[in-house]
Amino acid sequence: MIRLDNSIQSFKSTNFNFIAFLQDQQWREALVFLFFVLLSFGFWVLQSLQEEYEISINIPIRYRNLPPDITFTHTPPDRITARVKDRGSVLLNYSFGRTFASIDVNMKNTSGAAGSLHVRTQDVEYEISKQLISSTQLQSFDPQEIIVEYSQRAHKPVSVEFNGLIYPEDGYALSGDISILPTTIEAYSTQAIIDTLSIVNTVYTEFKNAAKTITRIVQIQPVEGINFEPSMVTVTIPIEEFTEKTFEIPVLFKRVPIDQIVRPFPSTIKINAFVPLSNYKDLTEDDFAIIIDYRELEDNTTGILPISLTKKPAWIQEITLIPDKIEFIFEQIRNQ
């Protein structure tokens, strides 16, 4: 309770001292002086804004419709620097918050192995003037005209490959080859660079939790010094629900001498195939085969041989063989 009373008393004392300070004659005179200084400064700013000044403004240049087989011989200007004159209040509008539209240079009609394109001084002046407020005077601008020198690039078709990963949902998988349209694109560059190029990749792309066929437009991975036309391709990734289908097929042999018999153990192999639902009914035992060349048996000294499928549909991606090894013995056929 004593602490609370002390705090209240201290606050009252501080408040009293502050009021007394504001009522002090010298402080009041300082406030009045500061007020008139600020007022004078405001009048000076207003007066200054009515006077004329010169400033520089930058207007960007944009080169449109550049054919892919055309390259700039020299780096063209990317902006026009203009010197303008007007009242200060108008120039503030140019300096803060105003965005100038670009001067567009249309390269569509450029053709031939080499050449140049000129934008005349009067055309540049017109493009600048139409963006200025009517009271603003255009004093000068640099460059006076836009000169674009260009030459023709070498080019050749290159194949496109998909660069990325696909993560299907559980129970789904890639059900075929990834298709890219167009399969080839034109690459434009110097002859030396073009000669080293054989394929190009798309930008790295991941598809997660895929549960159906995906079709996307994907950008070509940029390569310094090369232009690609088109710069994007359509990628189609077939995704389908999969299920398991089981078969048993016999182990067969070829090139076996007529006086011998090869007996495998086991004689049949169980196949577990991960199959798209759309192909489930069409898949049969006849789509698979295990055929072992007799010469492999001759070179084997253990009597145990790893096996693999010698025939299977190309669109099946996951197959398990049970077992994946067999034992075998030879039997001699006796002449009767």
mmCIF file of C-alpha atoms in Angstrom, residues 133-327:
data_model
loop_
_atom_site.group_PDB
_atom_site.id
_atom_site.type_symbol
_atom_site.label_atom_id
_atom_site.label_comp_id
_atom_site.label_asym_id
_atom_site.label_seq_id
_atom_site.Cartn_x
_atom_site.Cartn_y
_atom_site.Cartn_z
ATOM 1 C CA ILE A 133 2.459 16.721 -69.366
ATOM 2 C CA SER A 134 1.489 19.485 -71.786
ATOM 3 C CA SER A 135 3.370 22.189 -69.869
ATOM 4 C CA THR A 136 6.641 20.218 -69.850
ATOM 5 C CA GLN A 137 9.332 21.237 -72.329
ATOM 6 C CA LEU A 138 11.604 18.548 -73.783
ATOM 7 C CA GLN A 139 15.082 20.091 -73.746
ATOM 8 C CA SER A 140 17.170 17.175 -75.082
ATOM 9 C CA PHE A 141 17.455 13.400 -75.139
ATOM 10 C CA ASP A 142 20.171 10.805 -75.610
ATOM 11 C CA PRO A 143 20.606 8.792 -77.740
ATOM 12 C CA GLN A 144 19.125 10.961 -80.487
ATOM 13 C CA GLU A 145 18.124 7.925 -82.541
ATOM 14 C CA ILE A 146 17.957 4.185 -81.967
ATOM 15 C CA ILE A 147 20.230 2.115 -84.195
ATOM 16 C CA VAL A 148 19.992 -1.668 -83.989
ATOM 17 C CA GLU A 149 22.539 -3.781 -85.853
ATOM 18 C CA TYR A 150 21.787 -7.462 -86.224
ATOM 19 C CA SER A 151 22.978 -10.643 -87.918
ATOM 20 C CA GLN A 152 21.553 -14.093 -88.572
ATOM 21 C CA ARG A 153 22.197 -16.996 -86.219
ATOM 22 C CA ALA A 154 22.994 -20.590 -87.068
ATOM 23 C CA HIS A 155 20.287 -23.077 -86.086
ATOM 24 C CA LYS A 156 19.468 -26.778 -85.976
ATOM 25 C CA PRO A 157 16.753 -29.044 -84.541
ATOM 26 C CA VAL A 158 17.486 -30.676 -81.175
ATOM 27 C CA SER A 159 15.588 -33.307 -79.198
ATOM 28 C CA VAL A 160 13.834 -32.443 -75.935
ATOM 29 C CA GLU A 161 14.002 -34.621 -72.825
ATOM 30 C CA PHE A 162 11.920 -34.310 -69.671
ATOM 31 C CA ASN A 163 13.929 -33.406 -66.586
ATOM 32 C CA GLY A 164 12.118 -34.138 -63.336
ATOM 33 C CA LEU A 165 10.581 -36.699 -61.008
ATOM 34 C CA ILE A 166 7.085 -38.145 -60.675
ATOM 35 C CA TYR A 167 5.740 -39.314 -57.332
ATOM 36 C CA PRO A 168 2.436 -41.179 -57.890
ATOM 37 C CA GLU A 169 0.005 -41.832 -55.067
ATOM 38 C CA ASP A 170 0.005 -45.272 -53.497
ATOM 39 C CA GLY A 171 -1.531 -47.764 -55.909
ATOM 40 C CA TYR A 172 -0.734 -45.590 -58.946
ATOM 41 C CA ALA A 173 2.238 -45.633 -61.291
ATOM 42 C CA LEU A 174 3.576 -44.467 -64.629
ATOM 43 C CA SER A 175 1.676 -46.485 -67.245
ATOM 44 C CA GLY A 176 3.705 -45.645 -70.353
ATOM 45 C CA ASP A 177 6.349 -43.413 -71.862
ATOM 46 C CA ILE A 178 6.409 -39.698 -71.130
ATOM 47 C CA SER A 179 5.507 -37.829 -74.323
ATOM 48 C CA ILE A 180 6.786 -34.377 -75.272
ATOM 49 C CA LEU A 181 5.298 -32.194 -78.011
ATOM 50 C CA PRO A 182 7.030 -31.041 -80.036
ATOM 51 C CA THR A 183 9.691 -33.734 -79.737
ATOM 52 C CA THR A 184 12.298 -31.460 -81.326
ATOM 53 C CA ILE A 185 12.762 -27.695 -81.226
ATOM 54 C CA GLU A 186 15.015 -25.265 -83.079
ATOM 55 C CA ALA A 187 18.119 -23.989 -81.293
ATOM 56 C CA TYR A 188 19.626 -20.692 -82.496
ATOM 57 C CA SER A 189 23.153 -19.578 -81.662
ATOM 58 C CA THR A 190 26.624 -19.285 -83.155
ATOM 59 C CA GLN A 191 27.807 -22.189 -85.263
ATOM 60 C CA ALA A 192 30.417 -23.151 -82.667
ATOM 61 C CA ILE A 193 27.820 -23.473 -79.896
ATOM 62 C CA ILE A 194 25.251 -25.193 -82.101
ATOM 63 C CA ASP A 195 27.779 -27.896 -83.055
ATOM 64 C CA THR A 196 28.133 -28.949 -79.395
ATOM 65 C CA LEU A 197 24.386 -29.274 -78.807
ATOM 66 C CA SER A 198 22.515 -32.564 -79.241
ATOM 67 C CA ILE A 199 19.651 -32.523 -76.713
ATOM 68 C CA VAL A 200 17.998 -30.006 -74.413
ATOM 69 C CA ASN A 201 16.121 -30.531 -71.164
ATOM 70 C CA THR A 202 13.003 -29.055 -69.713
ATOM 71 C CA VAL A 203 13.366 -27.134 -66.474
ATOM 72 C CA TYR A 204 13.445 -29.467 -63.486
ATOM 73 C CA THR A 205 9.846 -30.262 -62.515
ATOM 74 C CA GLU A 206 8.349 -32.500 -59.840
ATOM 75 C CA PHE A 207 4.839 -33.946 -59.820
ATOM 76 C CA LYS A 208 3.704 -35.193 -56.413
ATOM 77 C CA ASN A 209 0.691 -37.313 -55.393
ATOM 78 C CA ALA A 210 -0.157 -37.990 -59.031
ATOM 79 C CA ALA A 211 -3.351 -40.025 -59.442
ATOM 80 C CA LYS A 212 -4.180 -39.388 -63.100
ATOM 81 C CA THR A 213 -2.523 -38.545 -66.401
ATOM 82 C CA ILE A 214 -0.781 -35.163 -66.210
ATOM 83 C CA THR A 215 -0.442 -32.705 -69.098
ATOM 84 C CA ARG A 216 1.583 -29.561 -68.467
ATOM 85 C CA ILE A 217 3.311 -26.843 -70.469
ATOM 86 C CA VAL A 218 6.922 -26.799 -69.285
ATOM 87 C CA GLN A 219 9.673 -24.283 -70.023
ATOM 88 C CA ILE A 220 12.866 -25.346 -71.790
ATOM 89 C CA GLN A 221 15.919 -25.093 -69.527
ATOM 90 C CA PRO A 222 17.698 -21.869 -70.597
ATOM 91 C CA VAL A 223 21.207 -22.173 -71.988
ATOM 92 C CA GLU A 224 23.396 -19.077 -72.120
ATOM 93 C CA GLY A 225 23.932 -17.840 -75.660
ATOM 94 C CA ILE A 226 21.152 -19.979 -77.181
ATOM 95 C CA ASN A 227 17.583 -19.125 -78.165
ATOM 96 C CA PHE A 228 15.009 -21.900 -78.413
ATOM 97 C CA GLU A 229 11.937 -21.845 -80.593
ATOM 98 C CA PRO A 230 9.520 -22.716 -79.141
ATOM 99 C CA SER A 231 10.744 -22.047 -75.610
ATOM 100 C CA MET A 232 8.043 -24.289 -74.058
ATOM 101 C CA VAL A 233 6.796 -27.808 -74.723
ATOM 102 C CA THR A 234 3.774 -29.855 -73.696
ATOM 103 C CA VAL A 235 4.653 -32.776 -71.436
ATOM 104 C CA THR A 236 2.174 -35.639 -70.966
ATOM 105 C CA ILE A 237 2.805 -38.155 -68.177
ATOM 106 C CA PRO A 238 0.478 -41.178 -68.223
ATOM 107 C CA ILE A 239 -0.490 -42.112 -64.659
ATOM 108 C CA GLU A 240 -2.881 -44.954 -63.944
ATOM 109 C CA GLU A 241 -4.107 -47.083 -61.078
ATOM 110 C CA PHE A 242 -2.239 -50.396 -60.870
ATOM 111 C CA THR A 243 -3.058 -53.767 -59.403
ATOM 112 C CA GLU A 244 -1.241 -57.084 -59.062
ATOM 113 C CA LYS A 245 -1.797 -60.047 -61.381
ATOM 114 C CA THR A 246 -0.207 -63.473 -60.879
ATOM 115 C CA PHE A 247 0.777 -66.161 -63.399
ATOM 116 C CA GLU A 248 2.759 -69.398 -63.457
ATOM 117 C CA ILE A 249 4.870 -70.102 -66.524
ATOM 118 C CA PRO A 250 7.207 -73.009 -67.367
ATOM 119 C CA VAL A 251 10.983 -72.796 -67.576
ATOM 120 C CA LEU A 252 12.039 -73.670 -71.135
ATOM 121 C CA PHE A 253 15.421 -74.424 -72.705
ATOM 122 C CA LYS A 254 16.908 -73.991 -76.150
ATOM 123 C CA ARG A 255 19.908 -75.490 -78.007
ATOM 124 C CA VAL A 256 19.696 -78.650 -75.859
ATOM 125 C CA PRO A 257 21.500 -81.600 -77.507
ATOM 126 C CA ILE A 258 19.154 -84.281 -78.754
ATOM 127 C CA ASP A 259 20.729 -86.860 -76.478
ATOM 128 C CA GLN A 260 20.101 -84.879 -73.270
ATOM 129 C CA ILE A 261 17.243 -83.673 -71.110
ATOM 130 C CA VAL A 262 17.473 -80.717 -68.718
ATOM 131 C CA ARG A 263 15.264 -80.936 -65.660
ATOM 132 C CA PRO A 264 14.726 -77.662 -63.740
ATOM 133 C CA PHE A 265 13.665 -77.442 -60.099
ATOM 134 C CA PRO A 266 11.129 -75.956 -59.883
ATOM 135 C CA SER A 267 9.831 -76.412 -63.394
ATOM 136 C CA THR A 268 7.446 -73.429 -63.204
ATOM 137 C CA ILE A 269 7.967 -69.885 -61.942
ATOM 138 C CA LYS A 270 5.399 -67.658 -60.279
ATOM 139 C CA ILE A 271 5.152 -64.157 -61.763
ATOM 140 C CA ASN A 272 3.697 -61.231 -59.814
ATOM 141 C CA ALA A 273 3.150 -58.355 -62.240
ATOM 142 C CA PHE A 274 2.124 -54.810 -61.316
ATOM 143 C CA VAL A 275 -0.452 -54.099 -64.054
ATOM 144 C CA PRO A 276 -2.451 -51.002 -65.111
ATOM 145 C CA LEU A 277 -6.179 -51.576 -64.669
ATOM 146 C CA SER A 278 -6.795 -50.794 -68.343
ATOM 147 C CA ASN A 279 -4.569 -53.746 -69.381
ATOM 148 C CA TYR A 280 -5.543 -56.185 -66.655
ATOM 149 C CA LYS A 281 -7.864 -58.354 -68.764
ATOM 150 C CA ASP A 282 -5.570 -58.369 -71.796
ATOM 151 C CA LEU A 283 -2.515 -59.702 -69.973
ATOM 152 C CA THR A 284 -2.052 -63.492 -70.178
ATOM 153 C CA GLU A 285 0.629 -66.131 -69.592
ATOM 154 C CA ASP A 286 1.493 -65.996 -73.289
ATOM 155 C CA ASP A 287 2.900 -62.491 -72.786
ATOM 156 C CA PHE A 288 5.745 -63.933 -70.677
ATOM 157 C CA ALA A 289 8.509 -66.456 -71.267
ATOM 158 C CA ILE A 290 11.601 -67.804 -69.543
ATOM 159 C CA ILE A 291 13.895 -69.472 -72.080
ATOM 160 C CA ILE A 292 17.419 -70.503 -71.023
ATOM 161 C CA ASP A 293 20.219 -71.181 -73.484
ATOM 162 C CA TYR A 294 21.900 -74.564 -72.951
ATOM 163 C CA ARG A 295 25.306 -72.899 -73.194
ATOM 164 C CA GLU A 296 24.586 -71.037 -69.956
ATOM 165 C CA LEU A 297 24.096 -74.381 -68.244
ATOM 166 C CA GLU A 298 27.353 -75.791 -69.594
ATOM 167 C CA ASP A 299 29.321 -72.905 -68.090
ATOM 168 C CA ASN A 300 27.591 -73.260 -64.729
ATOM 169 C CA THR A 301 29.410 -75.369 -62.121
ATOM 170 C CA THR A 302 27.055 -74.891 -59.164
ATOM 171 C CA GLY A 303 23.868 -76.373 -60.523
ATOM 172 C CA ILE A 304 22.024 -73.166 -59.529
ATOM 173 C CA LEU A 305 21.157 -70.545 -62.148
ATOM 174 C CA PRO A 306 19.629 -67.032 -61.740
ATOM 175 C CA ILE A 307 16.713 -66.532 -64.116
ATOM 176 C CA SER A 308 15.018 -63.613 -65.812
ATOM 177 C CA LEU A 309 12.181 -63.061 -68.218
ATOM 178 C CA THR A 310 13.109 -63.292 -71.889
ATOM 179 C CA LYS A 311 9.703 -61.996 -72.957
ATOM 180 C CA LYS A 312 7.408 -59.458 -71.322
ATOM 181 C CA PRO A 313 5.252 -56.479 -72.343
ATOM 182 C CA ALA A 314 7.304 -53.262 -72.487
ATOM 183 C CA TRP A 315 4.693 -51.307 -70.543
ATOM 184 C CA ILE A 316 5.020 -53.475 -67.419
ATOM 185 C CA GLN A 317 7.491 -51.839 -65.062
ATOM 186 C CA GLU A 318 7.467 -53.975 -61.916
ATOM 187 C CA ILE A 319 7.695 -57.763 -61.966
ATOM 188 C CA THR A 320 8.670 -60.219 -59.244
ATOM 189 C CA LEU A 321 9.804 -63.801 -59.973
ATOM 190 C CA ILE A 322 9.287 -66.468 -57.299
ATOM 191 C CA PRO A 323 11.789 -68.038 -57.085
ATOM 192 C CA ASP A 324 14.396 -66.046 -59.005
ATOM 193 C CA LYS A 325 16.835 -69.009 -59.189
ATOM 194 C CA ILE A 326 16.464 -72.603 -60.285
ATOM 195 C CA GLU A 327 18.408 -75.801 -59.789
#
